[in-house]
Amino acid sequence: MASKQKRIYLDYAATTPVDERVLEAMRPYFTQVFGNPSSTHTFGQEAEAAVEEARESVARTLNCQAEEIVFTSCGSESDNLALRGAAFAARQQRGAKHLLIAAAEHHAIAHTAEQLDRLYGFQVEMIPVDAAGRVQVDEVERRIRADTALASVMYANNEIGTLNPVSEISEVCRARGVLFHTDAVQAAAHLPVDVQALKVDLLSLGAHKFYGPKGVGALYVRKGTPLIPSQTGGGQEFGLRAGTHNVPYLVGMAEALRLAQEERSDRAARLQALRDRLIGQTLENIPGAFLTGCPVRRLPNHASFVFEGVDGNTLLRLLDMEGFACSSGSACKSGDPKPSGVLLALGLPPKLALGSLRVTLGKDTRPETIEDFLATLPEVVERCRRLA
Ligand SMILES: *Cc1c(COP(=O)(O)O)cnc(C)c1O
């Protein structure tokens, strides 16, 4: 049980609280403007106007046209629609069956690609990452074939914070006529998401990672990109994603994205200083501690480590007892823990990968909190080592 006195959230990569301003923007759309946007009467038209306004707002932020934004139910669904939609369309149109996926992707990409390979006859090829978790542009280029349907490389890694050279990879893909998708779910709170500058064809977003509500997302689809819908039914979302719109959540996502991008630079500068203090002190004060991911090209709010001789799940439990909510890379909450695929892709030994810790900061994180955490962590790591 977590202590009642102190509860400190340091897991903003898992999810963020809804910004009060976002909640206010959403409120009227639960009870007052409640129509179905697909209805022709005034109730419906009012709701439809709200959806289209949200679409225009998201499009402005991404520097694209409103018709290029497809609303979905989450970041995972956006990833699924991008991968399945582009893969099936490319095979139908030109017999393409080869997919390039980076080795450190989120499960929403990795498990979708695995299924496309196992059950649907696609050939999925992994693009390796370096020891910092970064994809090298030439590793993508040399794997492109005449029958490559799509390449997918995430913008920022949720587990290790590493940033990928997205615009350079997309340039190579574009030159070779291969569609390029990026999972920007973790990046959108902290990095620019101008799809023209990034030169991507498809880009996934999930609102709850940038102070919007859970259960809503968006996929940018560059005009002319062939996609086969993965959820069929009504004609919503240009026929690409059936289902009655979640109007308040779409309004909330648009406002959250606008605010996140507007406030991004100031926030990043403040958080990066705290992050660097956290990383520096942890590596200095704890023997057998290593940073995972890239020391330089990483999310401004993201610190991730492995500790020798530590079980990550035990570490999380002990930290929670001290009032700190963090995360680790291992997939299992209990029982037989498996090292994270992302950490293994970096080339870490499995035993060391089991001792992982992720500490992610957010807009409410104060400097005193980081000092408090730094004062607690060495002793907790020591206790873990004695328990191992
Ligand atoms: C959280 C996350 C997802 C999944 O988004 P949901 O909205 O939770 O489905 C996908 N990719 C990355 C990189 C994420 O961080």
Coordinates of C-alpha atoms and ligand atoms in Angstrom, one line a residue:
M1 CA 0.0 0.0 0.0
A2 CA 1.2 3.4 -0.9
S3 CA 1.7 5.8 2.0
K4 CA -1.2 8.2 2.5
Q5 CA 0.9 11.2 3.4
K6 CA 2.9 11.5 0.2
R7 CA 2.1 10.5 -3.3
I8 CA 4.3 11.8 -6.1
Y9 CA 3.6 11.0 -9.7
L10 CA 6.7 10.5 -11.8
D11 CA 5.2 8.4 -14.6
Y12 CA 4.0 11.0 -17.2
A13 CA 5.1 8.7 -20.0
A14 CA 2.4 6.3 -18.9
T15 CA -0.3 8.9 -18.9
T16 CA -0.9 12.5 -17.8
P17 CA -3.7 14.2 -15.9
V18 CA -6.3 16.1 -18.0
D19 CA -5.4 19.8 -18.0
E20 CA -8.2 21.8 -16.2
R21 CA -8.5 24.1 -19.3
V22 CA -9.1 21.0 -21.4
L23 CA -11.7 19.7 -19.1
E24 CA -13.5 23.0 -19.2
A25 CA -13.5 23.0 -23.0
M26 CA -15.0 19.5 -23.0
R27 CA -17.7 20.1 -20.4
P28 CA -20.5 21.5 -22.7
Y29 CA -20.3 18.5 -25.0
F30 CA -21.5 15.9 -22.5
T31 CA -24.9 17.4 -21.7
Q32 CA -25.6 20.5 -23.8
V33 CA -24.2 19.7 -27.2
F34 CA -24.9 16.0 -27.1
G35 CA -26.2 15.3 -30.6
N36 CA -24.8 12.6 -32.9
P37 CA -22.6 14.4 -35.5
S38 CA -24.0 12.1 -38.2
S39 CA -27.6 13.3 -37.6
T40 CA -29.1 15.8 -39.9
H41 CA -31.1 17.8 -37.4
T42 CA -29.8 20.9 -35.5
F43 CA -28.6 18.8 -32.5
G44 CA -26.5 16.8 -34.9
Q45 CA -25.2 19.7 -36.9
E46 CA -24.1 21.5 -33.7
A47 CA -22.1 18.4 -32.7
E48 CA -20.7 18.0 -36.2
A49 CA -19.5 21.6 -36.1
A50 CA -17.6 20.9 -32.9
V51 CA -16.0 17.8 -34.4
E52 CA -15.0 19.8 -37.6
E53 CA -13.6 22.6 -35.5
A54 CA -11.5 20.1 -33.5
R55 CA -10.3 18.6 -36.8
E56 CA -9.3 22.1 -38.1
S57 CA -7.5 22.9 -34.8
V58 CA -5.5 19.6 -34.9
A59 CA -4.7 20.3 -38.6
R60 CA -3.4 23.8 -37.8
T61 CA -1.2 22.4 -35.1
L62 CA 0.2 19.7 -37.4
N63 CA 0.5 22.1 -40.4
C64 CA -1.8 20.1 -42.7
Q65 CA -5.3 20.1 -44.0
A66 CA -8.4 19.2 -42.0
E67 CA -9.2 16.3 -44.4
E68 CA -5.9 14.7 -43.6
I69 CA -6.8 14.2 -39.9
V70 CA -8.6 10.9 -39.0
F71 CA -9.9 10.7 -35.5
T72 CA -9.5 7.4 -33.6
S73 CA -10.1 6.0 -30.1
C74 CA -6.4 6.0 -29.0
G75 CA -2.8 6.0 -30.0
S76 CA -2.8 2.2 -30.4
E77 CA -5.7 2.4 -32.8
S78 CA -3.9 5.1 -34.9
D79 CA -0.9 2.8 -35.1
N80 CA -3.1 -0.1 -36.1
L81 CA -4.9 1.9 -38.8
A82 CA -1.6 3.2 -40.2
L83 CA 0.1 -0.2 -40.4
R84 CA -2.8 -2.4 -41.4
G85 CA -4.4 0.2 -43.6
A86 CA -1.2 1.0 -45.6
A87 CA -0.1 -2.6 -45.7
F88 CA -3.4 -4.0 -47.1
A89 CA -3.7 -1.1 -49.6
A90 CA -0.1 -1.5 -50.9
R91 CA -0.6 -5.2 -51.4
Q92 CA -3.9 -4.7 -53.2
Q93 CA -2.5 -2.0 -55.4
R94 CA 1.0 -3.2 -56.2
G95 CA 1.5 -6.6 -54.6
A96 CA 3.8 -5.1 -51.9
K97 CA 4.2 -7.4 -48.9
H98 CA 7.4 -6.2 -47.2
L99 CA 7.2 -4.1 -44.1
L100 CA 10.1 -2.3 -42.3
I101 CA 9.6 -1.8 -38.5
A102 CA 12.2 -0.5 -36.1
A103 CA 13.3 -2.9 -33.4
A104 CA 12.4 -0.7 -30.4
E105 CA 8.8 0.2 -31.3
H106 CA 5.8 0.3 -28.9
H107 CA 3.7 -2.9 -28.8
A108 CA 1.0 -1.2 -30.8
I109 CA 3.4 -1.3 -33.8
A110 CA 5.5 -4.4 -32.9
H111 CA 2.5 -6.7 -32.1
T112 CA 0.5 -5.5 -35.1
A113 CA 3.5 -6.1 -37.4
E114 CA 4.0 -9.5 -35.9
Q115 CA 0.3 -10.4 -36.6
L116 CA 0.5 -9.1 -40.2
D117 CA 3.5 -11.4 -40.7
R118 CA 2.1 -14.4 -38.9
L119 CA -1.5 -14.4 -40.1
Y120 CA -1.7 -12.2 -43.2
G121 CA 1.3 -13.2 -45.3
F122 CA 3.4 -10.0 -45.0
Q123 CA 7.2 -10.2 -44.5
V124 CA 8.2 -8.0 -41.6
E125 CA 11.8 -7.0 -41.4
M126 CA 13.3 -5.4 -38.3
I127 CA 15.4 -2.2 -38.6
P128 CA 18.0 -2.5 -35.9
V129 CA 18.7 0.2 -33.4
D130 CA 22.1 1.3 -32.0
A131 CA 23.1 0.9 -28.3
A132 CA 21.3 4.2 -27.6
G133 CA 18.1 2.9 -29.2
R134 CA 18.4 5.1 -32.3
V135 CA 17.6 4.1 -35.9
Q136 CA 20.4 4.9 -38.3
V137 CA 19.1 6.3 -41.7
D138 CA 21.3 4.0 -43.8
E139 CA 19.9 0.9 -41.9
V140 CA 16.5 1.9 -43.3
E141 CA 17.8 2.7 -46.8
R142 CA 19.6 -0.6 -47.4
R143 CA 16.5 -2.6 -46.4
I144 CA 14.1 -0.9 -48.8
R145 CA 13.0 -3.3 -51.6
A146 CA 10.8 -2.9 -54.7
D147 CA 8.0 -4.6 -52.8
T148 CA 8.3 -2.6 -49.5
A149 CA 4.9 -1.2 -48.6
L150 CA 5.8 0.9 -45.6
A151 CA 8.4 1.8 -43.0
S152 CA 7.5 2.7 -39.4
V153 CA 9.9 4.3 -37.0
M154 CA 8.8 6.0 -33.8
Y155 CA 9.5 9.7 -33.2
A156 CA 10.3 9.3 -29.5
N157 CA 10.6 6.1 -27.5
N158 CA 8.3 5.8 -24.5
E159 CA 10.6 3.4 -22.6
I160 CA 14.0 5.0 -23.1
G161 CA 13.2 8.5 -24.3
T162 CA 15.4 8.2 -27.4
L163 CA 14.5 10.5 -30.4
N164 CA 14.8 9.2 -34.0
P165 CA 15.9 11.2 -37.0
V166 CA 12.4 11.1 -38.4
S167 CA 12.7 13.7 -41.2
E168 CA 15.9 12.1 -42.5
I169 CA 14.4 8.7 -42.6
S170 CA 11.2 10.0 -44.3
E171 CA 13.4 11.7 -46.9
V172 CA 15.0 8.4 -47.8
C173 CA 11.7 6.6 -47.9
R174 CA 10.1 9.3 -50.1
A175 CA 13.0 9.1 -52.6
R176 CA 12.4 5.4 -52.9
G177 CA 8.6 5.6 -53.1
V178 CA 8.0 3.9 -49.7
L179 CA 5.3 5.2 -47.3
F180 CA 6.6 6.4 -44.0
H181 CA 4.8 6.2 -40.7
T182 CA 5.9 7.6 -37.3
D183 CA 4.4 6.9 -33.9
A184 CA 4.5 10.4 -32.3
V185 CA 2.3 9.5 -29.3
Q186 CA 5.1 10.0 -26.8
A187 CA 6.7 12.9 -28.7
A188 CA 3.7 15.3 -29.1
A189 CA 3.9 16.7 -25.6
H190 CA 7.5 17.8 -26.1
L191 CA 8.6 18.1 -29.8
P192 CA 7.4 19.9 -32.9
V193 CA 4.8 17.9 -34.8
D194 CA 4.8 19.8 -38.1
V195 CA 4.1 17.0 -40.6
Q196 CA 5.6 19.0 -43.5
A197 CA 8.9 19.5 -41.7
L198 CA 8.9 15.9 -40.6
K199 CA 7.9 14.8 -44.2
V200 CA 5.9 11.9 -42.9
D201 CA 2.9 10.2 -44.7
L202 CA 1.3 8.9 -41.5
L203 CA 1.7 10.1 -37.9
S204 CA -0.1 8.7 -34.8
L205 CA -1.2 10.8 -31.8
G206 CA -2.9 9.8 -28.5
A207 CA -4.4 12.5 -26.3
H208 CA -3.7 11.2 -22.9
K209 CA 0.1 11.6 -23.3
F210 CA -0.3 15.4 -23.7
Y211 CA -2.8 16.3 -20.9
G212 CA -5.9 15.3 -22.9
P213 CA -8.4 12.6 -22.1
K214 CA -7.7 8.8 -22.4
G215 CA -9.4 6.9 -25.1
V216 CA -9.0 9.3 -28.0
G217 CA -6.4 9.7 -30.7
A218 CA -5.7 10.9 -34.2
L219 CA -3.9 9.7 -37.3
Y220 CA -2.5 12.1 -39.8
V221 CA -2.9 10.7 -43.4
R222 CA -1.1 12.6 -46.1
K223 CA -3.5 13.3 -49.0
G224 CA -3.3 10.6 -51.6
T225 CA -2.0 7.9 -49.2
P226 CA -3.9 4.7 -49.9
L227 CA -5.4 3.1 -46.8
I228 CA -7.9 0.3 -46.2
P229 CA -10.1 1.0 -43.2
S230 CA -9.5 -1.3 -40.2
Q231 CA -12.8 -0.6 -38.6
T232 CA -15.8 -0.8 -41.0
G233 CA -19.3 0.3 -40.5
G234 CA -20.7 3.8 -40.9
G235 CA -19.1 6.4 -43.2
Q236 CA -17.5 8.5 -40.4
E237 CA -13.9 9.8 -40.8
F238 CA -13.9 9.7 -44.6
G239 CA -14.9 6.1 -44.5
L240 CA -11.6 5.2 -42.8
R241 CA -12.9 4.7 -39.2
A242 CA -16.5 3.8 -38.5
G243 CA -18.2 4.7 -35.2
T244 CA -20.1 7.6 -33.7
H245 CA -17.7 10.4 -32.8
N246 CA -16.8 10.9 -29.1
V247 CA -17.4 14.6 -29.4
P248 CA -16.3 15.9 -26.0
Y249 CA -13.1 13.8 -26.2
L250 CA -12.3 15.1 -29.7
V251 CA -12.8 18.7 -28.5
G252 CA -10.6 17.9 -25.5
M253 CA -7.8 16.4 -27.6
A254 CA -7.7 19.4 -30.0
E255 CA -7.5 21.8 -27.1
A256 CA -4.9 19.7 -25.3
L257 CA -2.7 19.5 -28.4
R258 CA -3.0 23.2 -29.0
L259 CA -1.9 24.0 -25.5
A260 CA 0.8 21.4 -25.4
Q261 CA 2.4 22.7 -28.5
E262 CA 2.0 26.3 -27.4
E263 CA 3.6 25.7 -24.1
R264 CA 6.1 23.1 -25.2
S265 CA 9.3 25.2 -25.4
D266 CA 9.0 26.8 -22.0
R267 CA 8.1 23.5 -20.4
A268 CA 10.9 21.6 -22.1
A269 CA 13.6 24.0 -20.9
R270 CA 12.4 23.7 -17.3
L271 CA 12.0 19.9 -17.4
Q272 CA 15.3 19.3 -19.1
A273 CA 17.2 21.0 -16.3
L274 CA 15.4 18.8 -13.7
R275 CA 15.9 15.7 -15.9
D276 CA 19.7 16.4 -16.2
R277 CA 20.0 16.8 -12.5
L278 CA 18.1 13.6 -11.9
I279 CA 20.3 11.6 -14.4
G280 CA 23.6 13.1 -13.3
Q281 CA 23.0 12.6 -9.6
T282 CA 21.7 9.0 -10.0
L283 CA 24.7 7.9 -12.1
E284 CA 27.1 9.7 -9.7
N285 CA 25.6 8.4 -6.4
I286 CA 24.5 4.9 -7.2
P287 CA 27.2 2.4 -8.2
G288 CA 26.2 -0.1 -10.9
A289 CA 23.6 2.4 -12.4
F290 CA 23.5 3.0 -16.1
L291 CA 21.4 5.3 -18.3
T292 CA 19.3 3.6 -21.0
G293 CA 18.7 5.4 -24.3
C294 CA 20.5 8.3 -25.7
P295 CA 22.1 10.8 -23.3
V296 CA 21.6 13.7 -25.7
R297 CA 18.8 13.1 -28.2
R298 CA 16.1 12.2 -25.7
L299 CA 12.8 13.6 -24.5
P300 CA 13.3 16.5 -22.1
N301 CA 11.2 14.9 -19.4
H302 CA 12.6 11.4 -19.6
A303 CA 15.1 9.5 -17.4
S304 CA 15.6 5.8 -17.6
F305 CA 18.1 3.5 -16.0
V306 CA 19.1 -0.1 -15.3
F307 CA 20.7 -1.1 -12.0
E308 CA 23.0 -4.1 -11.5
G309 CA 21.6 -6.7 -9.1
V310 CA 18.2 -5.2 -8.9
D311 CA 14.8 -6.6 -9.7
G312 CA 12.8 -3.8 -11.4
N313 CA 9.5 -4.8 -10.0
T314 CA 10.8 -4.9 -6.5
L315 CA 12.3 -1.5 -7.0
L316 CA 8.9 -0.1 -8.2
R317 CA 7.1 -1.6 -5.2
L318 CA 9.6 -0.1 -2.7
L319 CA 9.5 3.3 -4.4
D320 CA 5.7 3.2 -4.3
M321 CA 5.9 2.6 -0.6
E322 CA 8.0 5.7 -0.3
G323 CA 5.4 7.6 -2.2
F324 CA 7.0 7.7 -5.7
A325 CA 5.1 6.4 -8.7
C326 CA 7.5 5.3 -11.4
S327 CA 7.7 2.7 -14.1
S328 CA 10.0 0.0 -15.4
G329 CA 10.5 -1.7 -18.7
S330 CA 9.5 -5.2 -17.8
A331 CA 6.1 -6.3 -19.2
C332 CA 5.0 -8.4 -16.2
K333 CA 3.6 -7.0 -13.0
S334 CA 4.2 -10.2 -11.1
G335 CA 5.3 -13.8 -11.5
D336 CA 7.9 -14.6 -14.1
P337 CA 9.2 -11.2 -15.3
K338 CA 10.4 -10.9 -18.9
P339 CA 13.0 -8.3 -19.9
S340 CA 11.6 -5.6 -22.1
G341 CA 12.1 -6.2 -25.8
V342 CA 13.2 -2.6 -26.2
L343 CA 16.0 -3.0 -23.7
L344 CA 17.1 -6.2 -25.3
A345 CA 17.1 -4.5 -28.7
L346 CA 19.8 -2.1 -27.3
G347 CA 21.9 -5.2 -26.6
L348 CA 21.6 -5.1 -22.8
P349 CA 22.1 -8.5 -21.1
P350 CA 18.7 -9.9 -20.1
K351 CA 19.5 -10.0 -16.4
L352 CA 20.6 -6.3 -16.3
A353 CA 17.5 -5.4 -18.4
L354 CA 15.3 -6.7 -15.5
G355 CA 16.6 -4.0 -13.3
S356 CA 15.1 -1.1 -15.2
L357 CA 13.5 2.1 -13.9
R358 CA 11.8 4.9 -15.8
V359 CA 11.2 8.2 -14.2
T360 CA 9.2 10.7 -16.3
L361 CA 8.5 14.3 -15.3
G362 CA 5.6 16.5 -16.2
K363 CA 4.3 20.0 -16.0
D364 CA 3.5 19.8 -12.3
T365 CA 6.9 18.3 -11.3
R366 CA 8.7 20.6 -8.9
P367 CA 12.5 20.8 -8.2
E368 CA 12.0 19.9 -4.6
T369 CA 10.4 16.6 -5.7
I370 CA 13.5 15.7 -7.7
E371 CA 15.7 16.4 -4.7
D372 CA 13.4 14.3 -2.5
F373 CA 13.5 11.5 -5.0
L374 CA 17.3 11.7 -5.3
A375 CA 17.6 11.5 -1.5
T376 CA 15.4 8.3 -1.5
L377 CA 16.6 6.3 -4.5
P378 CA 20.1 5.2 -3.4
E379 CA 18.8 3.6 -0.2
V380 CA 15.9 1.9 -2.0
V381 CA 18.3 0.5 -4.6
E382 CA 20.5 -0.8 -1.8
R383 CA 17.5 -2.5 -0.2
C384 CA 16.6 -4.1 -3.5
R385 CA 20.1 -5.5 -3.8
R386 CA 19.9 -7.0 -0.4
L387 CA 16.6 -8.7 -1.3
A388 CA 17.9 -10.1 -4.6
Ligands
LIG1 C1 1.2 5.3 -25.1 C2 1.8 5.0 -26.4 C3 1.0 4.3 -27.4 C4 -0.4 3.9 -27.2 O1 -1.3 4.9 -27.0 P1 -2.7 4.7 -26.3 O2 -3.5 6.0 -26.6 O3 -2.4 4.4 -24.9 O4 -3.3 3.5 -27.0 C5 1.6 4.1 -28.6 N1 2.9 4.4 -28.8 C6 3.6 5.1 -27.9 C7 5.0 5.5 -28.2 C8 3.1 5.4 -26.6 O5 3.8 6.0 -25.7

